[in-house]
CSV table of C-alpha atoms in Angstrom, one decimal:
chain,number,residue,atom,x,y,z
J,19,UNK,CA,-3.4,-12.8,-24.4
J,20,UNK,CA,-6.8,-14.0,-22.7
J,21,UNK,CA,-6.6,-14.2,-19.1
J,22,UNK,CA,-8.9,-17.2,-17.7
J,23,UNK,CA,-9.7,-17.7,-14.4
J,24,UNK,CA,-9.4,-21.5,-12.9
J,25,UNK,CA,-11.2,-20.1,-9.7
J,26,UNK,CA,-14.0,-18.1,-8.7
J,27,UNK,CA,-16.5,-16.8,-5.9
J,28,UNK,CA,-19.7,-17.0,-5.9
J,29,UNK,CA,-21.1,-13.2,-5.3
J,30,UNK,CA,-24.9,-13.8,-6.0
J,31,UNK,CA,-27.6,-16.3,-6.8
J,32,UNK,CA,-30.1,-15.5,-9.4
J,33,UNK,CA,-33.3,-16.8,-9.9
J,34,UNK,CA,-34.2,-18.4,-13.2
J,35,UNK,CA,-36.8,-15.4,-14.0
J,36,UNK,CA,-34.2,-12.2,-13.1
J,37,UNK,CA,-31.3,-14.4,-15.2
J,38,UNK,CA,-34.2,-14.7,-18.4
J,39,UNK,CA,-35.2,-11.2,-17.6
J,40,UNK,CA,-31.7,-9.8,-18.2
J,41,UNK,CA,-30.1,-11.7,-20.7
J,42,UNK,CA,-30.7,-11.1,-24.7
J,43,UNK,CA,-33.7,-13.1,-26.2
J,44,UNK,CA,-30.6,-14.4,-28.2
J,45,UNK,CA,-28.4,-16.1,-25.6
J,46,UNK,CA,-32.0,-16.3,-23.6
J,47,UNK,CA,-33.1,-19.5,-26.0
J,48,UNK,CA,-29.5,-21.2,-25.4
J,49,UNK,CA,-30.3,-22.4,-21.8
J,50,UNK,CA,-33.6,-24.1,-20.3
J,51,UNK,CA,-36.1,-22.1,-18.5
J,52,UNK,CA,-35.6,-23.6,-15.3
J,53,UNK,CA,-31.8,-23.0,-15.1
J,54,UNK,CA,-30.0,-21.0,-12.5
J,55,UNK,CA,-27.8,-18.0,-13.2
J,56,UNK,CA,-24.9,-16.9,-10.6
J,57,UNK,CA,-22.2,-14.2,-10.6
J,58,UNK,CA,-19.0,-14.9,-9.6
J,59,UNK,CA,-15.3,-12.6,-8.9
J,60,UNK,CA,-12.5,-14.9,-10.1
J,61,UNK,CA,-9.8,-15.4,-8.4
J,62,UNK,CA,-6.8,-14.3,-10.3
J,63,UNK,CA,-7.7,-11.9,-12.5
J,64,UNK,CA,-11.0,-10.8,-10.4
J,65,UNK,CA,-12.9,-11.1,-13.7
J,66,UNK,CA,-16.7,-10.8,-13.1
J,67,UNK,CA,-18.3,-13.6,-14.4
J,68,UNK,CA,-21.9,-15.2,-15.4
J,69,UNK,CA,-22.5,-18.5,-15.1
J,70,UNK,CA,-25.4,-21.7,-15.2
J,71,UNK,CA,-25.2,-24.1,-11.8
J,72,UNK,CA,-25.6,-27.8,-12.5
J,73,UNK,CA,-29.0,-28.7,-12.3
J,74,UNK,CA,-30.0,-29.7,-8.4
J,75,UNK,CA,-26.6,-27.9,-7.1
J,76,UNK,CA,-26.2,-25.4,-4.5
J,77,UNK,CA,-23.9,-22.7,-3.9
J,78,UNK,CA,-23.4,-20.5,-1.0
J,79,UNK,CA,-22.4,-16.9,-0.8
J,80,UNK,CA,-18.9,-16.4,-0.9
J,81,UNK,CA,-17.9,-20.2,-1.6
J,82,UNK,CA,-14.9,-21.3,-4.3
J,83,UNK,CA,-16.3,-22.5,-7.1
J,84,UNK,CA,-13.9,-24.3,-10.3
J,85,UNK,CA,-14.3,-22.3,-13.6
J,86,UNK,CA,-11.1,-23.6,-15.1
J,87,UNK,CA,-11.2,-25.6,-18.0
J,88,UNK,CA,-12.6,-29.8,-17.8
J,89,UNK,CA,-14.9,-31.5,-15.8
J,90,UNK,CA,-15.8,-28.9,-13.2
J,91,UNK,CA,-18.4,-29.8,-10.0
J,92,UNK,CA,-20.9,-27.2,-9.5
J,93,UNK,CA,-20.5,-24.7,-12.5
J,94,UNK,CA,-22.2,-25.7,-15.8
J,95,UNK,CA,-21.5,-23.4,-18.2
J,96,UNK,CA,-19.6,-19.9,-18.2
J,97,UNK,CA,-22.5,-17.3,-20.2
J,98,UNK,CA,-20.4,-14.6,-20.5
J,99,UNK,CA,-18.3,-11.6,-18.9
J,100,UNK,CA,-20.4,-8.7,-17.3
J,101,UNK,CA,-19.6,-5.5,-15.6
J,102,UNK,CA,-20.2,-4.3,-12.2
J,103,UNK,CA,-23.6,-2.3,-13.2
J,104,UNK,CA,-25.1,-5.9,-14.5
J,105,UNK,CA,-24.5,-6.9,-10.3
J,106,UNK,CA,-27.5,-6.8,-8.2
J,107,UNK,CA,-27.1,-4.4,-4.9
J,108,UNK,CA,-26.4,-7.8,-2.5
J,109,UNK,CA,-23.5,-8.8,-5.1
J,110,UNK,CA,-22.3,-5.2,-4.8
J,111,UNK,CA,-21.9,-5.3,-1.2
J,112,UNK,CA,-20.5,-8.2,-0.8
J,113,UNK,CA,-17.7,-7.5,-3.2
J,114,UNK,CA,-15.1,-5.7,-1.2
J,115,UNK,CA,-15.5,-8.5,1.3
J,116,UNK,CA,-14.5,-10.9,-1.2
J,117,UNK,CA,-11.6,-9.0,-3.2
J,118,UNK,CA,-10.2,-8.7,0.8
J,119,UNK,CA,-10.3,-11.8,1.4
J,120,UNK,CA,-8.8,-12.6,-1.9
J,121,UNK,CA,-6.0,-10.5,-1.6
J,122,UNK,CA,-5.5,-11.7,2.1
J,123,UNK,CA,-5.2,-15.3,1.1
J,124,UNK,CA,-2.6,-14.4,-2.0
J,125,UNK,CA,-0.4,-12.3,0.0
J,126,UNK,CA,2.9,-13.5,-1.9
J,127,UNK,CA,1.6,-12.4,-5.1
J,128,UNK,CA,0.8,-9.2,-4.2
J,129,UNK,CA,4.0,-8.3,-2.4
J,130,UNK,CA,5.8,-9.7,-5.1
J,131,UNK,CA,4.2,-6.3,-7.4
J,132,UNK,CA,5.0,-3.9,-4.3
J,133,UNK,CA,8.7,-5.3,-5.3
J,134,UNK,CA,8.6,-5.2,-8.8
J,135,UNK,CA,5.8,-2.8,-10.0
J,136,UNK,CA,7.6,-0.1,-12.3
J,137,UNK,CA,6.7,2.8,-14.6
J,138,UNK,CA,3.4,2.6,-16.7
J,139,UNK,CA,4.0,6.2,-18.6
J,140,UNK,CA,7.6,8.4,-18.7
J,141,UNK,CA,5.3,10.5,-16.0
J,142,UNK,CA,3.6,8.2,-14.0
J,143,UNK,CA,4.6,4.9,-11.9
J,144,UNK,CA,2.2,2.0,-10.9
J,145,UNK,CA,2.2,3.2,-7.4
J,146,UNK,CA,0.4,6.2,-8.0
J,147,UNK,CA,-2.7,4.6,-9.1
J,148,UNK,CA,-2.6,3.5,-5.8
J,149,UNK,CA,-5.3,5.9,-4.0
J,150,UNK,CA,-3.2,8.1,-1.2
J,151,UNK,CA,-0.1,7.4,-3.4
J,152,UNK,CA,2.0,10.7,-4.6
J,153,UNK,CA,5.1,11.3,-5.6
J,154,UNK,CA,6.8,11.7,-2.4
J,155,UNK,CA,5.3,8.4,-1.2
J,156,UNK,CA,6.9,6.9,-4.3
J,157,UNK,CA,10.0,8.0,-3.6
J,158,UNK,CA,9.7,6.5,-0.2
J,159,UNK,CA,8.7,3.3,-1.8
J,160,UNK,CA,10.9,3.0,-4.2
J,161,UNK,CA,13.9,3.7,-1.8
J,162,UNK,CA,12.3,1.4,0.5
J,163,UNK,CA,12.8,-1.5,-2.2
J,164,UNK,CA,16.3,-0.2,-2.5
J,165,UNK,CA,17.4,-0.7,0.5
J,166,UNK,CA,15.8,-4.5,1.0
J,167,UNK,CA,12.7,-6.6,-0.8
J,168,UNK,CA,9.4,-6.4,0.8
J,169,UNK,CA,8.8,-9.7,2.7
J,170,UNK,CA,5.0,-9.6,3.6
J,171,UNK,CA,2.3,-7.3,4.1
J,172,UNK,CA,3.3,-6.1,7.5
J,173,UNK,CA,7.0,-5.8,6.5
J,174,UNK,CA,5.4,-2.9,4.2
J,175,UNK,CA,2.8,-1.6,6.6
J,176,UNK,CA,5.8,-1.4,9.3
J,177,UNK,CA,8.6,0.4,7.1
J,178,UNK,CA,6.0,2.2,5.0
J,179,UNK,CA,3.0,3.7,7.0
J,180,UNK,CA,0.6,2.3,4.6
J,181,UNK,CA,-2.0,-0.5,4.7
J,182,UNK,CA,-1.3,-2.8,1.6
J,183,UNK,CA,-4.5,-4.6,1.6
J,184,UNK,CA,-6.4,-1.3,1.4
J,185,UNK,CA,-4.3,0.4,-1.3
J,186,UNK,CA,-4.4,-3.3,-3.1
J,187,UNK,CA,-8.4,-3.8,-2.4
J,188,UNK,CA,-9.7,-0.2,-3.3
J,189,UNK,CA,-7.5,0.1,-6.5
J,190,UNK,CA,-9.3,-3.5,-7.8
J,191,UNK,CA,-12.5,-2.0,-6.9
J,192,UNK,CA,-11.6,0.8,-8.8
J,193,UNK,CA,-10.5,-1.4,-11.7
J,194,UNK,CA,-13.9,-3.4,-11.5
J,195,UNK,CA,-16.0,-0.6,-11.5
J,196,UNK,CA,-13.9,1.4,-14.6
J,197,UNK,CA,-13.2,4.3,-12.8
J,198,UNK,CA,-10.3,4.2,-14.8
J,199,UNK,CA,-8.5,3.3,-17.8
J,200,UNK,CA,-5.3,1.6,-16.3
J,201,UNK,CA,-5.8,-2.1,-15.3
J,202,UNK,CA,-3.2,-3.1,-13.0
J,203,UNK,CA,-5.1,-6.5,-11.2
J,204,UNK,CA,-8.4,-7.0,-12.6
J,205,UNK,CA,-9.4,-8.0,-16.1
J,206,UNK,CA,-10.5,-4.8,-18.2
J,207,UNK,CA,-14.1,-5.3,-18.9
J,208,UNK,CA,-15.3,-7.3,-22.1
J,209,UNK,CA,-15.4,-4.7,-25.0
J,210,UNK,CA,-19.3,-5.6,-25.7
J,211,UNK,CA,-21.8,-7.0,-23.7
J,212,UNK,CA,-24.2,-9.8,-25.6
């Protein structure tokens, strides 16, 4: 199944020559000189993203962009999938921000995996790829669920001794940047790049 993200955020602005510079004389020749490249972390599946603006528009650091399918307002076309190395150092820094602020703003969602997440192996449970996470923890969290369904980030913080949003936000990091070969939030990366 192809995950496709409907929303992204704009993590760095590339100028025309650095885009050209980068991309294969092949896809290169597809796009006018003069167009402008940008990187963007989507929103669901925190997909890394390259992508043409519309000619004339401007996009800010950190804005909400549409990358869904249709008529869409600032993005022109989606180039392809890239990895963290193809970010620039700026992009780099400014993605932990943005996975926070993501996970922040979809609290539910995550909360709802802190109350369902289950086995991923007969020896190993989604928890403990969650760094600081070991098997006595998970027996604390699983008894936790037991007894009553997570409600919100602090109901787990409070009952649990652990900051959601930082065992959530490193392990996507860690997903982004292939430190590993289990992919619980973010998109695996594309199997080539062009």
């Amino acid at each position: 199944m192809r995950r496709r993200e409907e929303y992204a955020y704009v993590l760095d602005v590339l100028p025309p020559e650095l885009a050209a510079y980068k991309l294969p004389a092949k896809v290169r020749r597809e796009f006018p000189r003069d167009s402008t490249f940008a990187h963007l972390l989507g929103e669901e599946y925190f997909t890394l993203l390259e992508v043409t603006l519309k000619p004339g528009v401007k996009v800010e650091l950190g804005e909400r962009v549409y990358v869904g399918a249709g008529q869409r307002d600032k993005v022109d076309k989606i180039v392809r999938r890239i990895r963290y190395e193809d970010l620039q150092p700026p992009a780099r820094e400014l993605l932990p921000q943005l996975v926070r602020q993501i996970v922040a703003s979809r609290e539910q969602k995550f909360v709802d995996w802190f109350n369902k997440a289950g086995p991923i192996t007969l020896k190993m449970h989604s928890f403990e790829l969650l760094h600081g996470i070991g098997k006595k923890k998970l027996q604390e969290i699983l008894a936790e669920r037991k007894k009553r369904p997570f409600q919100s980030f602090e109901d787990i913080r409070q009952r649990l001794g652990v900051d959601p949003i930082e065992l959530v936000v490193n392990r996507i990091l860690s997903e982004i940047q292939e430190k590993d070969p289990y992919y619980l939030f973010a998109s695996p990366p594309p199997q080539e790049t062009i």
